Amino acid sequence: MGHPPRPDRACHRIFEPCGIGVPSPGGDPVMLDIAMSVVARAKIRRAAAAGDAIPDTWATDLDGNPTTDPNAALAGFLQPIGGHKGYGLSLMVDLFTGLLSGAAYLNHVSSWSVDPERPQNLGHTFLLIDTTPLMDTDALTSRMADFAGILHNTPPSDPAAPVRLPGESELATHRRQSANGVEVASADITALQELVTNAQ
């Protein structure tokens, strides 16, 4: 596989989100929900709003040069996870979710942050695997518990950051917010209030 093309010769959108879930009858499911880029664009927008620099591995400017300027990054291009391997994987995901589904793909997908009134024509691909032909519920429960136990019992490099399964921190946040409410930044509340005022 060759190197990714120069961003100015490619497109703005090739890094599709990817989600994978595996059931665990005896506990929480294992759920991975990631962007195929090093970071999601929202994280760069937050850095721009705060006036913070970003690592130069997150994105490039419009000319394809690595940048620590979040505003230049927002005008430029996100970097794929895993270099050329992530680039290739992202393209394959877009082939399934965009091209083969009959929806928009690559730079045919409009940006909701740039043109929110334009339909994006997004496609989705869902692959469902019935586990019952593979093993019964008792076997799946036992094997998933063993799988999780191996990871949880692995000594972490940082004792303050134990080894976790994908989705564990998000599920903990969901439970906490379900019980105690969702924290919303005051700046976001102000922005929503301004939207309501301007719409009246």
PDB file of N, CA and C in Angstrom, residues 132-196:
ATOM      1  N   THR A 132     -25.171 -17.474  18.773  1.00  0.00           N
ATOM      2  CA  THR A 132     -25.684 -18.787  19.194  1.00  0.00           C
ATOM      3  C   THR A 132     -25.146 -19.959  18.367  1.00  0.00           C
ATOM      4  N   PRO A 133     -24.895 -19.822  17.056  1.00  0.00           N
ATOM      5  CA  PRO A 133     -24.284 -20.954  16.342  1.00  0.00           C
ATOM      6  C   PRO A 133     -22.817 -21.160  16.728  1.00  0.00           C
ATOM      7  N   LEU A 134     -22.204 -20.145  17.326  1.00  0.00           N
ATOM      8  CA  LEU A 134     -20.789 -20.235  17.676  1.00  0.00           C
ATOM      9  C   LEU A 134     -20.567 -20.894  19.026  1.00  0.00           C
ATOM     10  N   MET A 135     -21.420 -20.550  19.996  1.00  0.00           N
ATOM     11  CA  MET A 135     -21.318 -21.133  21.335  1.00  0.00           C
ATOM     12  C   MET A 135     -22.591 -20.818  22.097  1.00  0.00           C
ATOM     13  N   ASP A 136     -22.880 -21.616  23.133  1.00  0.00           N
ATOM     14  CA  ASP A 136     -24.079 -21.350  23.921  1.00  0.00           C
ATOM     15  C   ASP A 136     -23.822 -20.199  24.897  1.00  0.00           C
ATOM     16  N   THR A 137     -24.873 -19.759  25.571  1.00  0.00           N
ATOM     17  CA  THR A 137     -24.777 -18.592  26.443  1.00  0.00           C
ATOM     18  C   THR A 137     -23.802 -18.822  27.593  1.00  0.00           C
ATOM     19  N   ASP A 138     -23.827 -20.029  28.165  1.00  0.00           N
ATOM     20  CA  ASP A 138     -22.925 -20.320  29.283  1.00  0.00           C
ATOM     21  C   ASP A 138     -21.463 -20.215  28.851  1.00  0.00           C
ATOM     22  N   ALA A 139     -21.139 -20.739  27.677  1.00  0.00           N
ATOM     23  CA  ALA A 139     -19.766 -20.685  27.188  1.00  0.00           C
ATOM     24  C   ALA A 139     -19.349 -19.241  26.902  1.00  0.00           C
ATOM     25  N   LEU A 140     -20.255 -18.477  26.293  1.00  0.00           N
ATOM     26  CA  LEU A 140     -19.944 -17.080  25.997  1.00  0.00           C
ATOM     27  C   LEU A 140     -19.730 -16.290  27.284  1.00  0.00           C
ATOM     28  N   THR A 141     -20.587 -16.534  28.279  1.00  0.00           N
ATOM     29  CA  THR A 141     -20.456 -15.845  29.565  1.00  0.00           C
ATOM     30  C   THR A 141     -19.117 -16.148  30.207  1.00  0.00           C
ATOM     31  N   SER A 142     -18.734 -17.420  30.216  1.00  0.00           N
ATOM     32  CA  SER A 142     -17.482 -17.838  30.840  1.00  0.00           C
ATOM     33  C   SER A 142     -16.270 -17.274  30.103  1.00  0.00           C
ATOM     34  N   ARG A 143     -16.304 -17.356  28.798  1.00  0.00           N
ATOM     35  CA  ARG A 143     -15.153 -16.907  28.011  1.00  0.00           C
ATOM     36  C   ARG A 143     -14.997 -15.379  28.079  1.00  0.00           C
ATOM     37  N   MET A 144     -16.109 -14.648  28.063  1.00  0.00           N
ATOM     38  CA  MET A 144     -16.029 -13.195  28.168  1.00  0.00           C
ATOM     39  C   MET A 144     -15.516 -12.777  29.538  1.00  0.00           C
ATOM     40  N   ALA A 145     -15.959 -13.486  30.584  1.00  0.00           N
ATOM     41  CA  ALA A 145     -15.469 -13.180  31.934  1.00  0.00           C
ATOM     42  C   ALA A 145     -13.976 -13.451  32.029  1.00  0.00           C
ATOM     43  N   ASP A 146     -13.515 -14.532  31.427  1.00  0.00           N
ATOM     44  CA  ASP A 146     -12.091 -14.850  31.430  1.00  0.00           C
ATOM     45  C   ASP A 146     -11.304 -13.806  30.653  1.00  0.00           C
ATOM     46  N   PHE A 147     -11.829 -13.401  29.518  1.00  0.00           N
ATOM     47  CA  PHE A 147     -11.182 -12.392  28.676  1.00  0.00           C
ATOM     48  C   PHE A 147     -10.999 -11.083  29.452  1.00  0.00           C
ATOM     49  N   ALA A 148     -12.109 -10.631  30.078  1.00  0.00           N
ATOM     50  CA  ALA A 148     -12.052  -9.387  30.848  1.00  0.00           C
ATOM     51  C   ALA A 148     -11.117  -9.527  32.046  1.00  0.00           C
ATOM     52  N   GLY A 149     -11.149 -10.696  32.702  1.00  0.00           N
ATOM     53  CA  GLY A 149     -10.322 -10.910  33.872  1.00  0.00           C
ATOM     54  C   GLY A 149      -8.838 -10.849  33.554  1.00  0.00           C
ATOM     55  N   ILE A 150      -8.451 -11.420  32.414  1.00  0.00           N
ATOM     56  CA  ILE A 150      -7.042 -11.374  32.015  1.00  0.00           C
ATOM     57  C   ILE A 150      -6.568  -9.929  31.886  1.00  0.00           C
ATOM     58  N   LEU A 151      -7.384  -9.102  31.243  1.00  0.00           N
ATOM     59  CA  LEU A 151      -6.993  -7.703  31.048  1.00  0.00           C
ATOM     60  C   LEU A 151      -7.018  -6.927  32.355  1.00  0.00           C
ATOM     61  N   HIS A 152      -8.074  -7.113  33.141  1.00  0.00           N
ATOM     62  CA  HIS A 152      -8.181  -6.371  34.397  1.00  0.00           C
ATOM     63  C   HIS A 152      -7.068  -6.739  35.372  1.00  0.00           C
ATOM     64  N   ASN A 153      -6.563  -7.950  35.290  1.00  0.00           N
ATOM     65  CA  ASN A 153      -5.502  -8.400  36.197  1.00  0.00           C
ATOM     66  C   ASN A 153      -4.101  -8.134  35.657  1.00  0.00           C
ATOM     67  N   THR A 154      -4.023  -7.522  34.483  1.00  0.00           N
ATOM     68  CA  THR A 154      -2.719  -7.176  33.917  1.00  0.00           C
ATOM     69  C   THR A 154      -2.172  -5.931  34.618  1.00  0.00           C
ATOM     70  N   PRO A 155      -0.969  -5.995  35.186  1.00  0.00           N
ATOM     71  CA  PRO A 155      -0.417  -4.814  35.859  1.00  0.00           C
ATOM     72  C   PRO A 155      -0.266  -3.647  34.886  1.00  0.00           C
ATOM     73  N   PRO A 156      -0.810  -2.491  35.229  1.00  0.00           N
ATOM     74  CA  PRO A 156      -0.720  -1.339  34.328  1.00  0.00           C
ATOM     75  C   PRO A 156       0.653  -0.677  34.434  1.00  0.00           C
ATOM     76  N   SER A 157       1.046   0.034  33.389  1.00  0.00           N
ATOM     77  CA  SER A 157       2.297   0.783  33.451  1.00  0.00           C
ATOM     78  C   SER A 157       2.175   1.944  34.427  1.00  0.00           C
ATOM     79  N   ASP A 158       0.953   2.460  34.579  1.00  0.00           N
ATOM     80  CA  ASP A 158       0.671   3.527  35.540  1.00  0.00           C
ATOM     81  C   ASP A 158      -0.354   2.999  36.538  1.00  0.00           C
ATOM     82  N   PRO A 159       0.025   2.801  37.806  1.00  0.00           N
ATOM     83  CA  PRO A 159      -0.918   2.255  38.796  1.00  0.00           C
ATOM     84  C   PRO A 159      -2.200   3.070  38.940  1.00  0.00           C
ATOM     85  N   ALA A 160      -2.129   4.351  38.600  1.00  0.00           N
ATOM     86  CA  ALA A 160      -3.311   5.204  38.704  1.00  0.00           C
ATOM     87  C   ALA A 160      -4.249   5.027  37.515  1.00  0.00           C
ATOM     88  N   ALA A 161      -3.827   4.290  36.495  1.00  0.00           N
ATOM     89  CA  ALA A 161      -4.640   4.086  35.297  1.00  0.00           C
ATOM     90  C   ALA A 161      -4.730   2.597  34.999  1.00  0.00           C
ATOM     91  N   PRO A 162      -5.638   1.888  35.651  1.00  0.00           N
ATOM     92  CA  PRO A 162      -5.747   0.439  35.450  1.00  0.00           C
ATOM     93  C   PRO A 162      -6.155   0.095  34.019  1.00  0.00           C
ATOM     94  N   VAL A 163      -5.810  -1.113  33.613  1.00  0.00           N
ATOM     95  CA  VAL A 163      -6.170  -1.597  32.278  1.00  0.00           C
ATOM     96  C   VAL A 163      -7.685  -1.759  32.210  1.00  0.00           C
ATOM     97  N   ARG A 164      -8.286  -1.199  31.183  1.00  0.00           N
ATOM     98  CA  ARG A 164      -9.740  -1.251  31.033  1.00  0.00           C
ATOM     99  C   ARG A 164     -10.121  -1.811  29.672  1.00  0.00           C
ATOM    100  N   LEU A 165     -11.333  -2.278  29.589  1.00  0.00           N
ATOM    101  CA  LEU A 165     -11.891  -2.719  28.320  1.00  0.00           C
ATOM    102  C   LEU A 165     -12.509  -1.522  27.602  1.00  0.00           C
ATOM    103  N   PRO A 166     -12.569  -1.552  26.277  1.00  0.00           N
ATOM    104  CA  PRO A 166     -13.217  -0.461  25.553  1.00  0.00           C
ATOM    105  C   PRO A 166     -14.666  -0.277  26.022  1.00  0.00           C
ATOM    106  N   GLY A 167     -15.028   0.970  26.297  1.00  0.00           N
ATOM    107  CA  GLY A 167     -16.392   1.293  26.706  1.00  0.00           C
ATOM    108  C   GLY A 167     -16.611   1.350  28.201  1.00  0.00           C
ATOM    109  N   GLU A 168     -15.662   0.869  28.999  1.00  0.00           N
ATOM    110  CA  GLU A 168     -15.864   0.845  30.445  1.00  0.00           C
ATOM    111  C   GLU A 168     -15.987   2.251  31.026  1.00  0.00           C
ATOM    112  N   SER A 169     -15.130   3.164  30.618  1.00  0.00           N
ATOM    113  CA  SER A 169     -15.199   4.518  31.176  1.00  0.00           C
ATOM    114  C   SER A 169     -16.478   5.217  30.739  1.00  0.00           C
ATOM    115  N   GLU A 170     -16.909   4.965  29.501  1.00  0.00           N
ATOM    116  CA  GLU A 170     -18.143   5.586  29.008  1.00  0.00           C
ATOM    117  C   GLU A 170     -19.367   5.054  29.743  1.00  0.00           C
ATOM    118  N   LEU A 171     -19.387   3.754  30.024  1.00  0.00           N
ATOM    119  CA  LEU A 171     -20.502   3.185  30.776  1.00  0.00           C
ATOM    120  C   LEU A 171     -20.526   3.728  32.198  1.00  0.00           C
ATOM    121  N   ALA A 172     -19.357   3.907  32.798  1.00  0.00           N
ATOM    122  CA  ALA A 172     -19.299   4.484  34.144  1.00  0.00           C
ATOM    123  C   ALA A 172     -19.824   5.915  34.145  1.00  0.00           C
ATOM    124  N   THR A 173     -19.468   6.672  33.113  1.00  0.00           N
ATOM    125  CA  THR A 173     -19.972   8.043  32.992  1.00  0.00           C
ATOM    126  C   THR A 173     -21.480   8.051  32.808  1.00  0.00           C
ATOM    127  N   HIS A 174     -21.981   7.133  31.988  1.00  0.00           N
ATOM    128  CA  HIS A 174     -23.428   7.038  31.759  1.00  0.00           C
ATOM    129  C   HIS A 174     -24.183   6.761  33.059  1.00  0.00           C
ATOM    130  N   ARG A 175     -23.660   5.840  33.849  1.00  0.00           N
ATOM    131  CA  ARG A 175     -24.323   5.505  35.115  1.00  0.00           C
ATOM    132  C   ARG A 175     -24.274   6.691  36.081  1.00  0.00           C
ATOM    133  N   ARG A 176     -23.133   7.350  36.127  1.00  0.00           N
ATOM    134  CA  ARG A 176     -22.998   8.495  37.029  1.00  0.00           C
ATOM    135  C   ARG A 176     -23.934   9.624  36.624  1.00  0.00           C
ATOM    136  N   GLN A 177     -23.999   9.906  35.336  1.00  0.00           N
ATOM    137  CA  GLN A 177     -24.851  10.999  34.877  1.00  0.00           C
ATOM    138  C   GLN A 177     -26.329  10.635  34.948  1.00  0.00           C
ATOM    139  N   SER A 178     -26.648   9.366  34.796  1.00  0.00           N
ATOM    140  CA  SER A 178     -28.042   8.937  34.943  1.00  0.00           C
ATOM    141  C   SER A 178     -28.525   9.139  36.369  1.00  0.00           C
ATOM    142  N   ALA A 179     -27.603   8.963  37.304  1.00  0.00           N
ATOM    143  CA  ALA A 179     -27.970   9.107  38.708  1.00  0.00           C
ATOM    144  C   ALA A 179     -27.890  10.549  39.185  1.00  0.00           C
ATOM    145  N   ASN A 180     -26.901  11.298  38.690  1.00  0.00           N
ATOM    146  CA  ASN A 180     -26.637  12.632  39.234  1.00  0.00           C
ATOM    147  C   ASN A 180     -26.896  13.777  38.270  1.00  0.00           C
ATOM    148  N   GLY A 181     -27.240  13.467  37.036  1.00  0.00           N
ATOM    149  CA  GLY A 181     -27.463  14.516  36.050  1.00  0.00           C
ATOM    150  C   GLY A 181     -26.248  14.715  35.160  1.00  0.00           C
ATOM    151  N   VAL A 182     -26.485  15.365  34.033  1.00  0.00           N
ATOM    152  CA  VAL A 182     -25.434  15.592  33.047  1.00  0.00           C
ATOM    153  C   VAL A 182     -24.822  16.971  33.252  1.00  0.00           C
ATOM    154  N   GLU A 183     -23.503  17.020  33.346  1.00  0.00           N
ATOM    155  CA  GLU A 183     -22.816  18.299  33.492  1.00  0.00           C
ATOM    156  C   GLU A 183     -22.677  18.959  32.121  1.00  0.00           C
ATOM    157  N   VAL A 184     -23.084  20.214  32.048  1.00  0.00           N
ATOM    158  CA  VAL A 184     -22.984  20.973  30.805  1.00  0.00           C
ATOM    159  C   VAL A 184     -22.155  22.219  31.084  1.00  0.00           C
ATOM    160  N   ALA A 185     -21.152  22.469  30.246  1.00  0.00           N
ATOM    161  CA  ALA A 185     -20.291  23.633  30.428  1.00  0.00           C
ATOM    162  C   ALA A 185     -21.110  24.914  30.335  1.00  0.00           C
ATOM    163  N   SER A 186     -20.791  25.884  31.172  1.00  0.00           N
ATOM    164  CA  SER A 186     -21.540  27.143  31.189  1.00  0.00           C
ATOM    165  C   SER A 186     -21.474  27.839  29.837  1.00  0.00           C
ATOM    166  N   ALA A 187     -20.336  27.706  29.139  1.00  0.00           N
ATOM    167  CA  ALA A 187     -20.211  28.325  27.815  1.00  0.00           C
ATOM    168  C   ALA A 187     -21.202  27.710  26.830  1.00  0.00           C
ATOM    169  N   ASP A 188     -21.456  26.405  26.957  1.00  0.00           N
ATOM    170  CA  ASP A 188     -22.418  25.748  26.070  1.00  0.00           C
ATOM    171  C   ASP A 188     -23.842  26.207  26.381  1.00  0.00           C
ATOM    172  N   ILE A 189     -24.148  26.379  27.655  1.00  0.00           N
ATOM    173  CA  ILE A 189     -25.472  26.868  28.032  1.00  0.00           C
ATOM    174  C   ILE A 189     -25.689  28.278  27.487  1.00  0.00           C
ATOM    175  N   THR A 190     -24.664  29.110  27.602  1.00  0.00           N
ATOM    176  CA  THR A 190     -24.760  30.472  27.071  1.00  0.00           C
ATOM    177  C   THR A 190     -24.979  30.456  25.565  1.00  0.00           C
ATOM    178  N   ALA A 191     -24.258  29.585  24.871  1.00  0.00           N
ATOM    179  CA  ALA A 191     -24.415  29.491  23.416  1.00  0.00           C
ATOM    180  C   ALA A 191     -25.812  29.041  23.044  1.00  0.00           C
ATOM    181  N   LEU A 192     -26.378  28.092  23.788  1.00  0.00           N
ATOM    182  CA  LEU A 192     -27.745  27.635  23.522  1.00  0.00           C
ATOM    183  C   LEU A 192     -28.753  28.745  23.777  1.00  0.00           C
ATOM    184  N   GLN A 193     -28.551  29.492  24.857  1.00  0.00           N
ATOM    185  CA  GLN A 193     -29.437  30.604  25.166  1.00  0.00           C
ATOM    186  C   GLN A 193     -29.396  31.672  24.071  1.00  0.00           C
ATOM    187  N   GLU A 194     -28.212  31.901  23.516  1.00  0.00           N
ATOM    188  CA  GLU A 194     -28.085  32.876  22.438  1.00  0.00           C
ATOM    189  C   GLU A 194     -28.792  32.383  21.180  1.00  0.00           C
ATOM    190  N   LEU A 195     -28.708  31.085  20.915  1.00  0.00           N
ATOM    191  CA  LEU A 195     -29.411  30.527  19.770  1.00  0.00           C
ATOM    192  C   LEU A 195     -30.923  30.713  19.902  1.00  0.00           C
ATOM    193  N   VAL A 196     -31.435  30.446  21.109  1.00  0.00           N
ATOM    194  CA  VAL A 196     -32.870  30.614  21.351  1.00  0.00           C
ATOM    195  C   VAL A 196     -33.269  32.068  21.181  1.00  0.00           C
TER     196      VAL A 196
END
